[in-house]
Amino acid sequence: MDTNRILTFLRQVMANNNREWFQAHKGDYDAARAEFERGVGQALQRIVSFDPEVGTQTVKDCTYRFYRDTRFSADKSPYKNHFGAYINARGKKALRGGYYIHLEPGSCMLAVGNYWLPTNILTACRNELMANEEQWLSCVETPAFKKLFGAPDDASWESPQGFGLAKLKTCPAGFPRDYAHVGYLRLKDYCAWHRVPDDFFEGDGWLDRMEHIFRTAKPMMDFMNAVIDDYE
């Protein structure tokens, strides 16, 4: 994947986020978009090799619009400053977890899992976690997982890596406050992310590096998807 072409275009958008400039550089957008979609296709093919469930998805199914919805935003910039793709067996809008690829100058990232679960599903996930504690810990407390994503109390969204985009300040109602692993109960989602350098996707080895990150988080995601799938 030619990330230099993609990131160069995105830097230009960040400096010129208006419709007049964009229309004058539509060819640059088309070329950058095509290059990103080529990379997503490569990623999808690789992920299918260890997660066949996503094999029903196409590149078009996985990629997001570049145009921002500004109706309810104070920021009226018409275009995003990143390209993103979410590879999920049930589509981008599914509650179940999937694999996210994000290209943005200075803030490229890979993520695995789910976010913004409804309260009833989140409660079911917490109950499952406590009922199968040993299995859960075998997913999230391995040296490899902790090296890539850390622990649930270690990071905020701005951090280089993290586990849990949003957290309760205290133990959720109805759960034991003295639970030994209460940090996992406080999570409002089960998303693990790892920011990568801008040149991460260059060369021939990026698919191997991506696979290592995604495979490391997959047992955690599978654990929660087994609960979430009962509700979708």
Tab-separated table of C-alpha atoms in Angstrom:
chain	number	residue	atom	x	y	z
A	1	MET	CA	0.000	0.000	0.000
A	2	ASP	CA	1.421	3.377	-1.047
A	3	THR	CA	0.837	5.180	2.248
A	4	ASN	CA	2.996	8.096	1.155
A	5	ARG	CA	0.422	8.966	-1.513
A	6	ILE	CA	-2.442	8.530	0.968
A	7	LEU	CA	-0.904	10.525	3.809
A	8	THR	CA	0.349	13.292	1.512
A	9	PHE	CA	-3.201	13.789	0.253
A	10	LEU	CA	-4.607	13.749	3.792
A	11	ARG	CA	-2.110	16.381	4.929
A	12	GLN	CA	-3.238	18.571	2.056
A	13	VAL	CA	-6.869	18.091	3.058
A	14	MET	CA	-6.054	19.071	6.638
A	15	ALA	CA	-4.585	22.335	5.332
A	16	ASN	CA	-7.346	22.959	2.760
A	17	ASN	CA	-10.562	21.444	4.070
A	18	ASN	CA	-13.038	23.150	1.756
A	19	ARG	CA	-15.097	22.125	-1.253
A	20	GLU	CA	-13.373	24.430	-3.720
A	21	TRP	CA	-9.936	22.944	-3.038
A	22	PHE	CA	-11.282	19.411	-2.984
A	23	GLN	CA	-13.023	19.726	-6.342
A	24	ALA	CA	-9.804	21.057	-7.862
A	25	HIS	CA	-7.916	18.028	-6.496
A	26	LYS	CA	-10.554	15.349	-7.033
A	27	GLY	CA	-8.074	13.282	-9.032
A	28	ASP	CA	-5.692	13.195	-6.077
A	29	TYR	CA	-8.540	12.005	-3.865
A	30	ASP	CA	-9.506	9.282	-6.319
A	31	ALA	CA	-5.908	8.046	-6.476
A	32	ALA	CA	-5.472	8.074	-2.690
A	33	ARG	CA	-8.831	6.377	-2.163
A	34	ALA	CA	-8.010	3.676	-4.702
A	35	GLU	CA	-4.691	3.021	-3.000
A	36	PHE	CA	-6.358	2.760	0.410
A	37	GLU	CA	-8.994	0.385	-0.945
A	38	ARG	CA	-6.254	-1.753	-2.458
A	39	GLY	CA	-4.681	-2.020	0.991
A	40	VAL	CA	-8.036	-2.848	2.593
A	41	GLY	CA	-8.485	-5.620	0.053
A	42	GLN	CA	-5.112	-7.060	1.012
A	43	ALA	CA	-5.970	-6.787	4.708
A	44	LEU	CA	-9.363	-8.427	4.203
A	45	GLN	CA	-7.798	-11.345	2.370
A	46	ARG	CA	-5.257	-11.821	5.145
A	47	ILE	CA	-7.837	-11.594	7.939
A	48	VAL	CA	-10.030	-14.188	6.219
A	49	SER	CA	-7.102	-16.611	6.543
A	50	PHE	CA	-7.503	-16.661	10.342
A	51	ASP	CA	-11.100	-15.426	10.715
A	52	PRO	CA	-13.179	-16.978	7.886
A	53	GLU	CA	-16.386	-15.362	9.200
A	54	VAL	CA	-15.445	-12.040	7.588
A	55	GLY	CA	-15.166	-13.684	4.170
A	56	THR	CA	-18.651	-12.482	3.218
A	57	GLN	CA	-17.497	-8.864	3.251
A	58	THR	CA	-16.177	-6.799	0.342
A	59	VAL	CA	-13.907	-3.767	0.370
A	60	LYS	CA	-16.939	-1.557	-0.266
A	61	ASP	CA	-18.696	-3.107	2.738
A	62	CYS	CA	-15.760	-2.219	4.987
A	63	THR	CA	-14.762	1.319	3.997
A	64	TYR	CA	-16.275	4.544	5.312
A	65	ARG	CA	-17.360	7.667	3.466
A	66	PHE	CA	-14.778	10.432	3.277
A	67	TYR	CA	-17.443	13.116	3.500
A	68	ARG	CA	-18.340	14.237	7.026
A	69	ASP	CA	-21.891	14.504	8.341
A	70	THR	CA	-21.821	18.056	9.694
A	71	ARG	CA	-25.499	18.396	10.616
A	72	PHE	CA	-24.973	18.048	14.348
A	73	SER	CA	-21.340	19.097	14.595
A	74	ALA	CA	-19.821	22.459	15.463
A	75	ASP	CA	-17.007	21.567	13.057
A	76	LYS	CA	-18.370	22.208	9.574
A	77	SER	CA	-15.289	20.911	7.722
A	78	PRO	CA	-16.760	18.899	4.853
A	79	TYR	CA	-14.085	16.176	4.700
A	80	LYS	CA	-12.431	13.796	7.102
A	81	ASN	CA	-8.686	13.883	7.712
A	82	HIS	CA	-8.376	10.110	7.654
A	83	PHE	CA	-9.329	6.965	5.787
A	84	GLY	CA	-10.927	4.199	7.839
A	85	ALA	CA	-12.108	0.645	7.289
A	86	TYR	CA	-13.978	-1.663	9.648
A	87	ILE	CA	-13.902	-5.351	8.790
A	88	ASN	CA	-16.816	-7.027	10.553
A	89	ALA	CA	-18.603	-10.243	9.631
A	90	ARG	CA	-21.979	-8.525	10.063
A	91	GLY	CA	-21.129	-5.155	8.550
A	92	LYS	CA	-19.870	-1.781	9.750
A	93	LYS	CA	-22.947	-1.035	11.862
A	94	ALA	CA	-22.992	-4.329	13.758
A	95	LEU	CA	-22.657	-4.461	17.533
A	96	ARG	CA	-20.278	-7.421	17.416
A	97	GLY	CA	-16.566	-6.717	17.380
A	98	GLY	CA	-14.418	-6.421	14.282
A	99	TYR	CA	-11.100	-5.139	12.954
A	100	TYR	CA	-10.467	-1.440	12.334
A	101	ILE	CA	-7.768	0.129	10.132
A	102	HIS	CA	-7.166	3.878	10.418
A	103	LEU	CA	-4.786	5.979	8.314
A	104	GLU	CA	-4.276	9.561	9.503
A	105	PRO	CA	-1.067	11.620	9.438
A	106	GLY	CA	0.629	11.188	12.801
A	107	SER	CA	-2.183	9.032	14.167
A	108	CYS	CA	-2.383	5.754	12.248
A	109	MET	CA	-3.945	2.936	14.222
A	110	LEU	CA	-5.220	-0.631	14.335
A	111	ALA	CA	-8.063	-1.608	16.656
A	112	VAL	CA	-10.006	-4.754	17.511
A	113	GLY	CA	-13.294	-5.217	19.341
A	114	ASN	CA	-16.545	-3.329	19.842
A	115	TYR	CA	-17.738	-0.025	21.294
A	116	TRP	CA	-20.883	1.683	22.633
A	117	LEU	CA	-22.735	-1.462	23.595
A	118	PRO	CA	-26.326	-1.073	24.832
A	119	THR	CA	-26.670	-1.413	28.600
A	120	ASN	CA	-28.395	-4.804	28.515
A	121	ILE	CA	-25.683	-6.332	26.314
A	122	LEU	CA	-22.918	-4.718	28.331
A	123	THR	CA	-24.411	-6.194	31.502
A	124	ALA	CA	-24.509	-9.626	29.860
A	125	CYS	CA	-20.852	-9.269	28.859
A	126	ARG	CA	-19.876	-8.366	32.417
A	127	ASN	CA	-21.773	-11.337	33.792
A	128	GLU	CA	-20.073	-13.640	31.287
A	129	LEU	CA	-16.691	-12.225	32.249
A	130	MET	CA	-17.272	-13.016	35.917
A	131	ALA	CA	-18.765	-16.443	35.219
A	132	ASN	CA	-15.774	-17.450	33.067
A	133	GLU	CA	-13.050	-15.442	34.745
A	134	GLU	CA	-10.213	-17.848	34.022
A	135	GLN	CA	-10.992	-17.952	30.309
A	136	TRP	CA	-11.315	-14.157	30.153
A	137	LEU	CA	-7.989	-13.571	31.883
A	138	SER	CA	-6.312	-16.000	29.501
A	139	CYS	CA	-7.405	-13.643	26.692
A	140	VAL	CA	-6.444	-10.256	28.157
A	141	GLU	CA	-3.589	-10.861	30.567
A	142	THR	CA	-1.126	-12.589	28.284
A	143	PRO	CA	2.248	-10.856	27.872
A	144	ALA	CA	1.511	-10.270	24.180
A	145	PHE	CA	-1.873	-8.617	24.829
A	146	LYS	CA	-0.527	-6.397	27.594
A	147	LYS	CA	2.469	-5.358	25.492
A	148	LEU	CA	0.250	-4.229	22.617
A	149	PHE	CA	-2.799	-2.887	24.470
A	150	GLY	CA	-2.013	-2.540	28.184
A	151	ALA	CA	-4.572	-2.918	30.954
A	152	PRO	CA	-8.038	-1.299	31.201
A	153	ASP	CA	-6.947	1.428	33.636
A	154	ASP	CA	-3.740	2.384	31.864
A	155	ALA	CA	-4.776	4.672	29.028
A	156	SER	CA	-7.061	7.259	27.475
A	157	TRP	CA	-8.007	7.509	23.797
A	158	GLU	CA	-5.042	9.814	23.184
A	159	SER	CA	-2.601	7.162	24.425
A	160	PRO	CA	-0.415	5.154	22.014
A	161	GLN	CA	-2.295	2.022	23.018
A	162	GLY	CA	-5.170	1.073	25.246
A	163	PHE	CA	-8.032	-1.198	26.193
A	164	GLY	CA	-11.456	0.362	26.694
A	165	LEU	CA	-12.476	3.631	25.032
A	166	ALA	CA	-14.833	4.619	27.850
A	167	LYS	CA	-14.974	3.599	31.510
A	168	LEU	CA	-17.184	4.079	34.517
A	169	LYS	CA	-15.579	5.875	37.456
A	170	THR	CA	-16.784	3.178	39.834
A	171	CYS	CA	-18.019	-0.394	39.707
A	172	PRO	CA	-21.316	-0.707	37.772
A	173	ALA	CA	-24.480	-1.048	39.819
A	174	GLY	CA	-25.353	-4.600	40.758
A	175	PHE	CA	-21.771	-5.890	40.599
A	176	PRO	CA	-19.454	-6.526	43.568
A	177	ARG	CA	-17.215	-3.544	44.281
A	178	ASP	CA	-14.575	-5.790	45.810
A	179	TYR	CA	-14.256	-7.976	42.699
A	180	ALA	CA	-10.566	-8.641	42.098
A	181	HIS	CA	-10.751	-7.631	38.434
A	182	VAL	CA	-13.211	-4.758	38.741
A	183	GLY	CA	-11.312	-2.762	36.113
A	184	TYR	CA	-12.793	-5.005	33.424
A	185	LEU	CA	-16.311	-4.476	34.801
A	186	ARG	CA	-15.898	-0.694	34.594
A	187	LEU	CA	-15.340	-0.810	30.844
A	188	LYS	CA	-18.216	0.478	28.693
A	189	ASP	CA	-16.801	-1.224	25.608
A	190	TYR	CA	-14.264	-3.893	24.748
A	191	CYS	CA	-12.104	-2.157	22.175
A	192	ALA	CA	-8.325	-2.617	22.114
A	193	TRP	CA	-6.233	-0.226	20.017
A	194	HIS	CA	-2.600	0.187	19.070
A	195	ARG	CA	-1.298	3.286	17.292
A	196	VAL	CA	1.362	2.664	14.664
A	197	PRO	CA	3.885	4.909	12.858
A	198	ASP	CA	2.989	6.442	9.518
A	199	ASP	CA	5.306	4.039	7.697
A	200	PHE	CA	3.756	0.944	9.319
A	201	PHE	CA	1.836	-0.008	6.161
A	202	GLU	CA	4.805	0.380	3.808
A	203	GLY	CA	6.734	-2.487	2.249
A	204	ASP	CA	6.006	-6.195	2.125
A	205	GLY	CA	5.813	-6.916	5.850
A	206	TRP	CA	2.874	-4.812	6.986
A	207	LEU	CA	0.319	-7.594	6.583
A	208	ASP	CA	2.364	-9.807	8.916
A	209	ARG	CA	2.587	-6.986	11.473
A	210	MET	CA	-1.121	-6.297	11.181
A	211	GLU	CA	-1.981	-9.974	11.554
A	212	HIS	CA	0.093	-10.233	14.737
A	213	ILE	CA	-1.783	-7.319	16.317
A	214	PHE	CA	-5.208	-8.554	15.242
A	215	ARG	CA	-4.536	-12.158	16.243
A	216	THR	CA	-3.367	-11.054	19.692
A	217	ALA	CA	-6.680	-9.311	20.397
A	218	LYS	CA	-8.942	-11.812	18.648
A	219	PRO	CA	-9.483	-14.162	21.653
A	220	MET	CA	-10.789	-11.197	23.683
A	221	MET	CA	-13.088	-10.187	20.838
A	222	ASP	CA	-14.308	-13.756	20.307
A	223	PHE	CA	-15.136	-14.046	24.016
A	224	MET	CA	-17.396	-10.989	23.867
A	225	ASN	CA	-18.820	-11.757	20.431
A	226	ALA	CA	-20.133	-15.051	21.785
A	227	VAL	CA	-22.338	-12.968	24.098
A	228	ILE	CA	-23.160	-10.148	21.669
A	229	ASP	CA	-24.209	-12.530	18.892
A	230	ASP	CA	-27.110	-13.738	21.026
A	231	TYR	CA	-28.606	-10.235	20.724
A	232	GLU	CA	-28.113	-9.579	16.983
